[in-house]
């Protein structure tokens, strides 16, 4: 899995985002046994840019940690079912991250910034692949997969209380 990085905020340079993307991509491909070459466009921006995108695409005027736009809707019809990964296009879609929100969340949760970003990268790519957390069944499936991938990256389960 390749990530096409667009860095709009220089503060992202301090976290080796390209390395985090590469490691997350490898573990996602392995965990889902994906075959083929996949690409994700990643915008690393500030809160103001993400707030504008969130307002434009979701009608929510505030910044959020991660946004995603899949190229193809792979979501399953039935709650708790896995997405149709066989229909994934090589260009999976776009993800955007908000620096200030991510940094604040990591600090509040007592996590390393890089670990939190790795989690959000995994989370965003899983959204591109049709996973979601709208209902309890879908959330259980997605969160278990995220936890498994993050464990391979040496990152604690973000859903453990």
PDB file of C-alpha atoms in Angstrom:
ATOM      1  CA  UNK A   1       0.000   0.000   0.000  1.00  0.00           C
ATOM      2  CA  UNK A   2       1.410   3.348  -1.047  1.00  0.00           C
ATOM      3  CA  UNK A   3       0.536   6.708   0.488  1.00  0.00           C
ATOM      4  CA  UNK A   4       0.682   9.884  -1.563  1.00  0.00           C
ATOM      5  CA  UNK A   5       1.447  12.516   1.083  1.00  0.00           C
ATOM      6  CA  UNK A   6       0.360  16.126   0.800  1.00  0.00           C
ATOM      7  CA  UNK A   7       1.761  18.008   3.772  1.00  0.00           C
ATOM      8  CA  UNK A   8       0.190  21.434   4.227  1.00  0.00           C
ATOM      9  CA  UNK A   9       1.384  22.043   7.780  1.00  0.00           C
ATOM     10  CA  UNK A  10       5.115  21.873   8.526  1.00  0.00           C
ATOM     11  CA  UNK A  11       4.527  20.519  12.036  1.00  0.00           C
ATOM     12  CA  UNK A  12       3.826  17.103  10.491  1.00  0.00           C
ATOM     13  CA  UNK A  13       7.513  16.826   9.533  1.00  0.00           C
ATOM     14  CA  UNK A  14       8.438  16.048  13.143  1.00  0.00           C
ATOM     15  CA  UNK A  15       6.572  12.718  13.250  1.00  0.00           C
ATOM     16  CA  UNK A  16       8.074  10.841  10.244  1.00  0.00           C
ATOM     17  CA  UNK A  17       4.628  10.535   8.690  1.00  0.00           C
ATOM     18  CA  UNK A  18       5.946   8.647   5.660  1.00  0.00           C
ATOM     19  CA  UNK A  19       7.327   5.901   7.930  1.00  0.00           C
ATOM     20  CA  UNK A  20       4.092   5.695   9.936  1.00  0.00           C
ATOM     21  CA  UNK A  21       2.133   5.330   6.692  1.00  0.00           C
ATOM     22  CA  UNK A  22       4.438   2.626   5.350  1.00  0.00           C
ATOM     23  CA  UNK A  23       4.251   0.563   8.547  1.00  0.00           C
ATOM     24  CA  UNK A  24       0.465   0.928   8.840  1.00  0.00           C
ATOM     25  CA  UNK A  25      -0.006   0.026   5.177  1.00  0.00           C
ATOM     26  CA  UNK A  26       2.024  -3.165   5.501  1.00  0.00           C
ATOM     27  CA  UNK A  27       0.034  -4.345   8.523  1.00  0.00           C
ATOM     28  CA  UNK A  28      -3.348  -3.490   6.959  1.00  0.00           C
ATOM     29  CA  UNK A  29      -2.521  -5.424   3.784  1.00  0.00           C
ATOM     30  CA  UNK A  30      -1.323  -8.394   5.826  1.00  0.00           C
ATOM     31  CA  UNK A  31      -4.266  -8.408   8.262  1.00  0.00           C
ATOM     32  CA  UNK A  32      -6.816  -8.321   5.447  1.00  0.00           C
ATOM     33  CA  UNK A  33      -4.817 -10.506   3.026  1.00  0.00           C
ATOM     34  CA  UNK A  34      -5.279  -7.833   0.362  1.00  0.00           C
ATOM     35  CA  UNK A  35      -3.893  -8.661  -3.056  1.00  0.00           C
ATOM     36  CA  UNK A  36      -2.790  -6.003  -5.482  1.00  0.00           C
ATOM     37  CA  UNK A  37      -1.279  -2.562  -5.290  1.00  0.00           C
ATOM     38  CA  UNK A  38      -3.310   0.048  -3.440  1.00  0.00           C
ATOM     39  CA  UNK A  39      -2.843   3.786  -3.082  1.00  0.00           C
ATOM     40  CA  UNK A  40      -4.157   6.256  -0.539  1.00  0.00           C
ATOM     41  CA  UNK A  41      -3.878  10.035  -0.777  1.00  0.00           C
ATOM     42  CA  UNK A  42      -3.193  11.593   2.617  1.00  0.00           C
ATOM     43  CA  UNK A  43      -3.587  15.281   3.395  1.00  0.00           C
ATOM     44  CA  UNK A  44      -1.720  16.317   6.548  1.00  0.00           C
ATOM     45  CA  UNK A  45      -3.183  19.691   7.404  1.00  0.00           C
ATOM     46  CA  UNK A  46      -4.158  21.946  10.277  1.00  0.00           C
ATOM     47  CA  UNK A  47      -7.476  22.229  12.089  1.00  0.00           C
ATOM     48  CA  UNK A  48      -8.680  25.171   9.990  1.00  0.00           C
ATOM     49  CA  UNK A  49      -8.322  23.199   6.746  1.00  0.00           C
ATOM     50  CA  UNK A  50      -9.998  20.104   8.211  1.00  0.00           C
ATOM     51  CA  UNK A  51     -12.831  22.216   9.636  1.00  0.00           C
ATOM     52  CA  UNK A  52     -13.450  23.644   6.157  1.00  0.00           C
ATOM     53  CA  UNK A  53     -13.465  20.153   4.616  1.00  0.00           C
ATOM     54  CA  UNK A  54     -15.688  18.787   7.389  1.00  0.00           C
ATOM     55  CA  UNK A  55     -18.126  21.650   6.821  1.00  0.00           C
ATOM     56  CA  UNK A  56     -18.128  21.202   3.054  1.00  0.00           C
ATOM     57  CA  UNK A  57     -18.519  17.423   2.980  1.00  0.00           C
ATOM     58  CA  UNK A  58     -20.311  16.577   6.230  1.00  0.00           C
ATOM     59  CA  UNK A  59     -22.079  19.803   7.178  1.00  0.00           C
ATOM     60  CA  UNK A  60     -20.126  19.945  10.445  1.00  0.00           C
ATOM     61  CA  UNK A  61     -18.199  23.211  10.889  1.00  0.00           C
ATOM     62  CA  UNK A  62     -15.623  21.931  13.396  1.00  0.00           C
ATOM     63  CA  UNK A  63     -12.276  20.213  12.978  1.00  0.00           C
ATOM     64  CA  UNK A  64     -12.106  16.468  13.547  1.00  0.00           C
ATOM     65  CA  UNK A  65      -9.102  14.184  13.821  1.00  0.00           C
ATOM     66  CA  UNK A  66      -9.485  12.239  10.562  1.00  0.00           C
ATOM     67  CA  UNK A  67     -11.709  12.430   7.491  1.00  0.00           C
ATOM     68  CA  UNK A  68     -11.941   9.841   4.732  1.00  0.00           C
ATOM     69  CA  UNK A  69     -13.389   9.694   1.230  1.00  0.00           C
ATOM     70  CA  UNK A  70     -13.478   6.210  -0.335  1.00  0.00           C
ATOM     71  CA  UNK A  71     -13.177   5.908  -4.101  1.00  0.00           C
ATOM     72  CA  UNK A  72     -15.708   3.064  -4.111  1.00  0.00           C
ATOM     73  CA  UNK A  73     -18.364   2.173  -1.536  1.00  0.00           C
ATOM     74  CA  UNK A  74     -17.364  -1.268  -0.247  1.00  0.00           C
ATOM     75  CA  UNK A  75     -19.642  -1.202   2.803  1.00  0.00           C
ATOM     76  CA  UNK A  76     -21.653  -4.359   3.469  1.00  0.00           C
ATOM     77  CA  UNK A  77     -25.445  -4.285   3.375  1.00  0.00           C
ATOM     78  CA  UNK A  78     -25.862  -6.262   6.609  1.00  0.00           C
ATOM     79  CA  UNK A  79     -24.656  -4.964  10.004  1.00  0.00           C
ATOM     80  CA  UNK A  80     -21.582  -6.811  11.257  1.00  0.00           C
ATOM     81  CA  UNK A  81     -20.741  -8.279   7.842  1.00  0.00           C
ATOM     82  CA  UNK A  82     -17.350  -7.644   6.297  1.00  0.00           C
ATOM     83  CA  UNK A  83     -17.016  -5.284   3.346  1.00  0.00           C
ATOM     84  CA  UNK A  84     -16.573  -6.433  -0.244  1.00  0.00           C
ATOM     85  CA  UNK A  85     -12.782  -6.159  -0.354  1.00  0.00           C
ATOM     86  CA  UNK A  86     -12.613  -7.961  -3.713  1.00  0.00           C
ATOM     87  CA  UNK A  87     -14.219  -4.892  -5.306  1.00  0.00           C
ATOM     88  CA  UNK A  88     -11.574  -2.496  -3.983  1.00  0.00           C
ATOM     89  CA  UNK A  89     -10.080  -0.220  -6.619  1.00  0.00           C
ATOM     90  CA  UNK A  90      -6.302   0.357  -6.692  1.00  0.00           C
ATOM     91  CA  UNK A  91      -6.889   3.969  -5.661  1.00  0.00           C
ATOM     92  CA  UNK A  92      -8.673   3.458  -2.346  1.00  0.00           C
ATOM     93  CA  UNK A  93      -9.452   7.113  -1.716  1.00  0.00           C
ATOM     94  CA  UNK A  94      -8.399  10.079   0.370  1.00  0.00           C
ATOM     95  CA  UNK A  95      -7.719  10.684   4.056  1.00  0.00           C
ATOM     96  CA  UNK A  96      -7.127  14.002   5.839  1.00  0.00           C
ATOM     97  CA  UNK A  97      -5.632  14.539   9.305  1.00  0.00           C
ATOM     98  CA  UNK A  98      -5.865  17.649  11.511  1.00  0.00           C
ATOM     99  CA  UNK A  99      -2.636  18.413  13.363  1.00  0.00           C
ATOM    100  CA  UNK A 100      -3.912  20.351  16.381  1.00  0.00           C
ATOM    101  CA  UNK A 101      -6.820  17.989  17.057  1.00  0.00           C
ATOM    102  CA  UNK A 102      -4.587  14.930  16.802  1.00  0.00           C
ATOM    103  CA  UNK A 103      -1.942  16.470  19.071  1.00  0.00           C
ATOM    104  CA  UNK A 104      -4.544  17.501  21.650  1.00  0.00           C
ATOM    105  CA  UNK A 105      -6.168  14.041  21.662  1.00  0.00           C
ATOM    106  CA  UNK A 106      -2.803  12.302  22.064  1.00  0.00           C
ATOM    107  CA  UNK A 107      -1.894  14.569  24.985  1.00  0.00           C
ATOM    108  CA  UNK A 108      -5.284  14.159  26.680  1.00  0.00           C
ATOM    109  CA  UNK A 109      -5.111  10.364  26.304  1.00  0.00           C
ATOM    110  CA  UNK A 110      -1.493  10.154  27.434  1.00  0.00           C
ATOM    111  CA  UNK A 111      -0.395   8.577  24.142  1.00  0.00           C
ATOM    112  CA  UNK A 112       2.626   9.151  21.975  1.00  0.00           C
ATOM    113  CA  UNK A 113       1.635  11.388  19.070  1.00  0.00           C
ATOM    114  CA  UNK A 114       3.039   8.847  16.569  1.00  0.00           C
ATOM    115  CA  UNK A 115       0.972   6.025  18.105  1.00  0.00           C
ATOM    116  CA  UNK A 116      -2.202   8.089  17.890  1.00  0.00           C
ATOM    117  CA  UNK A 117      -1.467   8.998  14.266  1.00  0.00           C
ATOM    118  CA  UNK A 118      -0.820   5.334  13.426  1.00  0.00           C
ATOM    119  CA  UNK A 119      -4.201   4.481  14.922  1.00  0.00           C
ATOM    120  CA  UNK A 120      -5.913   7.204  12.880  1.00  0.00           C
ATOM    121  CA  UNK A 121      -4.161   6.050   9.706  1.00  0.00           C
ATOM    122  CA  UNK A 122      -5.389   2.491  10.272  1.00  0.00           C
ATOM    123  CA  UNK A 123      -8.861   3.798  11.136  1.00  0.00           C
ATOM    124  CA  UNK A 124      -9.013   5.990   8.032  1.00  0.00           C
ATOM    125  CA  UNK A 125      -7.833   3.270   5.655  1.00  0.00           C
ATOM    126  CA  UNK A 126     -10.345   0.812   7.109  1.00  0.00           C
ATOM    127  CA  UNK A 127     -13.060   3.367   6.345  1.00  0.00           C
ATOM    128  CA  UNK A 128     -11.794   3.521   2.757  1.00  0.00           C
ATOM    129  CA  UNK A 129     -12.103  -0.268   2.647  1.00  0.00           C
ATOM    130  CA  UNK A 130     -15.750  -0.212   3.732  1.00  0.00           C
ATOM    131  CA  UNK A 131     -15.476  -0.730   7.487  1.00  0.00           C
ATOM    132  CA  UNK A 132     -17.524   1.536   9.744  1.00  0.00           C
ATOM    133  CA  UNK A 133     -18.705   2.005  13.321  1.00  0.00           C
ATOM    134  CA  UNK A 134     -22.232   3.307  12.782  1.00  0.00           C
ATOM    135  CA  UNK A 135     -23.856   0.479  14.736  1.00  0.00           C
ATOM    136  CA  UNK A 136     -22.612  -1.835  17.488  1.00  0.00           C
ATOM    137  CA  UNK A 137     -22.016  -4.832  15.206  1.00  0.00           C
ATOM    138  CA  UNK A 138     -19.992  -2.847  12.679  1.00  0.00           C
ATOM    139  CA  UNK A 139     -18.081  -1.079  15.459  1.00  0.00           C
ATOM    140  CA  UNK A 140     -17.153  -4.396  17.088  1.00  0.00           C
ATOM    141  CA  UNK A 141     -15.794  -5.725  13.793  1.00  0.00           C
ATOM    142  CA  UNK A 142     -13.851  -2.565  12.950  1.00  0.00           C
ATOM    143  CA  UNK A 143     -12.461  -2.004  16.441  1.00  0.00           C
ATOM    144  CA  UNK A 144     -11.285  -5.612  16.783  1.00  0.00           C
ATOM    145  CA  UNK A 145      -9.484  -5.337  13.449  1.00  0.00           C
ATOM    146  CA  UNK A 146      -7.922  -1.996  14.405  1.00  0.00           C
ATOM    147  CA  UNK A 147      -6.733  -3.439  17.724  1.00  0.00           C
ATOM    148  CA  UNK A 148      -5.193  -6.460  15.990  1.00  0.00           C
ATOM    149  CA  UNK A 149      -3.350  -4.285  13.440  1.00  0.00           C
ATOM    150  CA  UNK A 150      -2.159  -1.852  16.104  1.00  0.00           C
ATOM    151  CA  UNK A 151      -0.848  -4.729  18.227  1.00  0.00           C
ATOM    152  CA  UNK A 152       1.323  -5.769  15.268  1.00  0.00           C
ATOM    153  CA  UNK A 153       2.651  -2.190  15.263  1.00  0.00           C
ATOM    154  CA  UNK A 154       3.434  -2.428  18.981  1.00  0.00           C
ATOM    155  CA  UNK A 155       0.635  -0.026  19.926  1.00  0.00           C
ATOM    156  CA  UNK A 156      -1.708  -0.630  22.858  1.00  0.00           C
ATOM    157  CA  UNK A 157      -5.381  -1.332  22.223  1.00  0.00           C
ATOM    158  CA  UNK A 158      -7.069   2.087  22.054  1.00  0.00           C
ATOM    159  CA  UNK A 159     -10.408   0.527  22.995  1.00  0.00           C
ATOM    160  CA  UNK A 160      -9.210  -1.081  26.261  1.00  0.00           C
ATOM    161  CA  UNK A 161     -10.512   0.810  29.255  1.00  0.00           C
TER     162      UNK A 161
END
